[in-house]
CSV table of C-alpha atoms in Angstrom, one decimal:
chain,number,residue,atom,x,y,z
A,165,MET,CA,-12.5,-24.8,8.3
A,166,GLU,CA,-14.8,-22.3,8.2
A,167,PRO,CA,-15.2,-20.4,5.2
A,168,THR,CA,-14.0,-17.3,5.5
A,169,LYS,CA,-15.5,-13.4,3.4
A,170,ILE,CA,-12.2,-12.4,2.3
A,171,VAL,CA,-11.4,-9.9,-0.9
A,172,VAL,CA,-8.6,-10.0,-2.7
A,173,ARG,CA,-6.9,-6.9,-4.8
A,174,TYR,CA,-4.3,-7.5,-6.9
A,175,LEU,CA,-1.1,-6.1,-7.8
A,176,ASP,CA,-2.8,-5.6,-11.7
A,177,GLY,CA,-6.1,-3.7,-9.8
A,178,LYS,CA,-8.5,-6.7,-10.6
A,179,ILE,CA,-10.6,-7.2,-7.0
A,180,LEU,CA,-11.8,-10.9,-6.4
A,181,LYS,CA,-14.5,-11.2,-3.5
A,182,GLY,CA,-15.2,-14.7,-2.3
A,183,THR,CA,-14.5,-17.0,0.3
A,184,THR,CA,-11.0,-19.5,1.4
A,185,GLN,CA,-11.1,-22.1,3.6
A,186,ASN,CA,-6.7,-23.3,3.2
A,187,PHE,CA,-5.4,-20.1,3.0
A,188,SER,CA,-2.3,-19.9,5.1
A,189,PRO,CA,0.9,-16.9,5.2
A,190,ALA,CA,3.4,-19.9,5.0
A,191,LYS,CA,2.0,-21.6,1.2
A,192,PRO,CA,2.6,-19.7,-2.3
A,193,SER,CA,-1.2,-20.2,-3.1
A,194,PHE,CA,-4.3,-20.6,-2.1
A,195,HIS,CA,-8.3,-21.0,-3.4
A,196,LEU,CA,-10.8,-18.6,-3.6
A,197,LEU,CA,-14.4,-19.5,-4.1
A,198,PRO,CA,-15.6,-16.6,-5.7
A,199,GLN,CA,-19.1,-14.9,-4.5
A,200,GLY,CA,-21.5,-16.8,-6.9
A,201,LYS,CA,-19.8,-19.1,-8.6
A,202,ALA,CA,-19.4,-22.8,-8.1
A,203,THR,CA,-15.9,-23.7,-9.3
A,204,LEU,CA,-12.9,-22.7,-6.9
A,205,VAL,CA,-10.1,-19.9,-8.0
A,206,GLU,CA,-6.1,-21.1,-7.8
A,207,VAL,CA,-4.9,-17.5,-6.8
A,208,THR,CA,-0.6,-17.1,-5.7
A,209,ILE,CA,-0.2,-15.0,-3.7
A,210,SER,CA,3.3,-13.2,-5.8
A,211,HIS,CA,0.1,-11.8,-7.5
A,212,LEU,CA,-1.3,-10.0,-4.8
A,213,LYS,CA,-1.2,-6.2,-2.9
A,214,ALA,CA,-3.0,-7.6,-0.3
A,215,ILE,CA,-5.6,-10.2,1.3
A,216,PHE,CA,-8.5,-8.6,2.8
A,217,PHE,CA,-10.4,-10.3,5.5
A,218,VAL,CA,-14.4,-8.4,5.5
A,219,ARG,CA,-17.1,-8.7,7.8
A,220,ASP,CA,-19.3,-7.9,4.5
A,221,PHE,CA,-18.8,-7.6,1.0
A,222,LEU,CA,-20.5,-4.5,0.6
A,223,GLY,CA,-18.5,-2.0,3.3
A,224,ASN,CA,-19.6,1.2,3.7
A,225,LYS,CA,-18.2,3.5,0.8
A,226,ILE,CA,-19.0,6.8,2.9
A,227,TYR,CA,-17.3,5.7,6.6
A,228,LYS,CA,-14.2,7.5,7.1
A,229,GLU,CA,-11.6,5.0,8.4
A,230,ARG,CA,-10.0,6.2,11.4
A,231,LYS,CA,-5.7,6.4,11.6
A,232,LYS,CA,-5.0,7.0,14.6
A,233,VAL,CA,-4.8,5.0,18.1
A,234,ALA,CA,-7.9,6.3,19.6
A,235,GLU,CA,-7.7,7.0,23.8
A,236,GLY,CA,-8.2,4.2,25.5
A,237,ASP,CA,-7.0,1.7,22.4
A,238,LYS,CA,-4.3,-0.9,23.4
A,239,PRO,CA,-3.5,-2.2,19.8
A,240,GLN,CA,-1.5,-5.7,19.8
A,241,GLY,CA,1.9,-5.4,18.6
A,242,ARG,CA,3.8,-2.7,16.6
A,243,LEU,CA,1.8,0.1,14.9
A,244,VAL,CA,2.9,0.4,10.9
A,245,GLU,CA,1.8,2.5,8.4
A,246,VAL,CA,1.9,1.0,5.6
A,247,THR,CA,2.2,2.9,1.8
A,248,CYS,CA,1.0,0.6,-0.9
A,249,LYS,CA,2.5,0.6,-4.3
A,250,ASP,CA,-1.3,2.2,-5.5
A,251,GLY,CA,-0.9,5.0,-3.0
A,252,GLU,CA,-3.1,3.6,-0.5
A,253,VAL,CA,-2.0,4.3,3.3
A,254,LEU,CA,-3.3,2.0,6.2
A,255,VAL,CA,-2.4,2.2,9.6
A,256,GLY,CA,-2.8,-0.6,12.1
A,257,SER,CA,-0.8,-3.3,13.8
A,258,THR,CA,1.3,-5.7,13.5
A,259,MET,CA,3.4,-9.0,15.4
A,260,GLY,CA,5.3,-9.9,12.5
A,261,TYR,CA,6.2,-7.9,9.9
A,262,ASP,CA,9.7,-8.8,8.2
A,263,PRO,CA,10.7,-7.2,4.2
A,264,ASN,CA,12.0,-10.4,3.5
A,265,ARG,CA,8.7,-12.6,4.2
A,266,PRO,CA,5.9,-13.3,1.3
A,267,GLY,CA,3.7,-10.5,3.7
A,268,PHE,CA,2.1,-10.4,6.9
A,269,ILE,CA,-0.6,-9.8,8.7
A,270,PHE,CA,-1.9,-6.5,9.8
A,271,TYR,CA,-4.9,-5.5,12.1
A,272,PRO,CA,-6.6,-2.2,11.0
A,273,VAL,CA,-6.3,0.9,13.6
A,274,ASP,CA,-10.7,1.7,13.5
A,275,PRO,CA,-12.1,-1.8,15.0
A,276,LYS,CA,-15.6,-0.3,13.5
A,277,THR,CA,-13.8,-1.0,9.8
A,278,ASN,CA,-14.8,-3.5,7.6
A,279,ASN,CA,-11.5,-4.9,7.0
A,280,ILE,CA,-11.1,-7.9,10.2
A,281,LYS,CA,-7.3,-8.1,9.3
A,282,VAL,CA,-5.4,-7.3,6.1
A,283,PHE,CA,-2.9,-10.0,4.9
A,284,MET,CA,-0.4,-7.1,3.1
A,285,THR,CA,2.3,-8.5,0.0
A,286,SER,CA,5.7,-7.7,-0.1
A,287,GLY,CA,5.2,-7.5,-3.8
A,288,GLY,CA,2.5,-4.9,-3.0
A,289,ILE,CA,3.9,-2.7,-0.3
A,290,SER,CA,6.2,0.6,-1.3
A,291,LYS,CA,7.0,1.7,2.6
A,292,VAL,CA,6.5,0.6,6.3
A,293,ARG,CA,6.7,2.9,9.2
A,294,TYR,CA,6.5,2.1,12.3
A,295,LEU,CA,4.7,4.6,14.5
């Protein structure tokens, strides 16, 4: 499996950037190789707000992410607005939200954002609203 670039955001606000080769939504933990380090870190999903699968680690701080479906867009799954416990609001689509699971995969509505997809943890969410 090819390494995947991710940004891990913990419930306490801590952020780790690096790569993973063994993340699975069905497992309680996975390994992260932090950017610039040589030692793997075990990450426990229940301690996280979200895992952001990113195009690059820098992103674009001045880019304003679109929060609505554009004319002609055909998102897969159901459109949702996710409000995180830290107040961040994300809009996108999902094929499998179930509040009884540890989390779900979410695809941002804006295809130009740095986030390719996001694994939202149930512990990091305060509200999910279908659009």
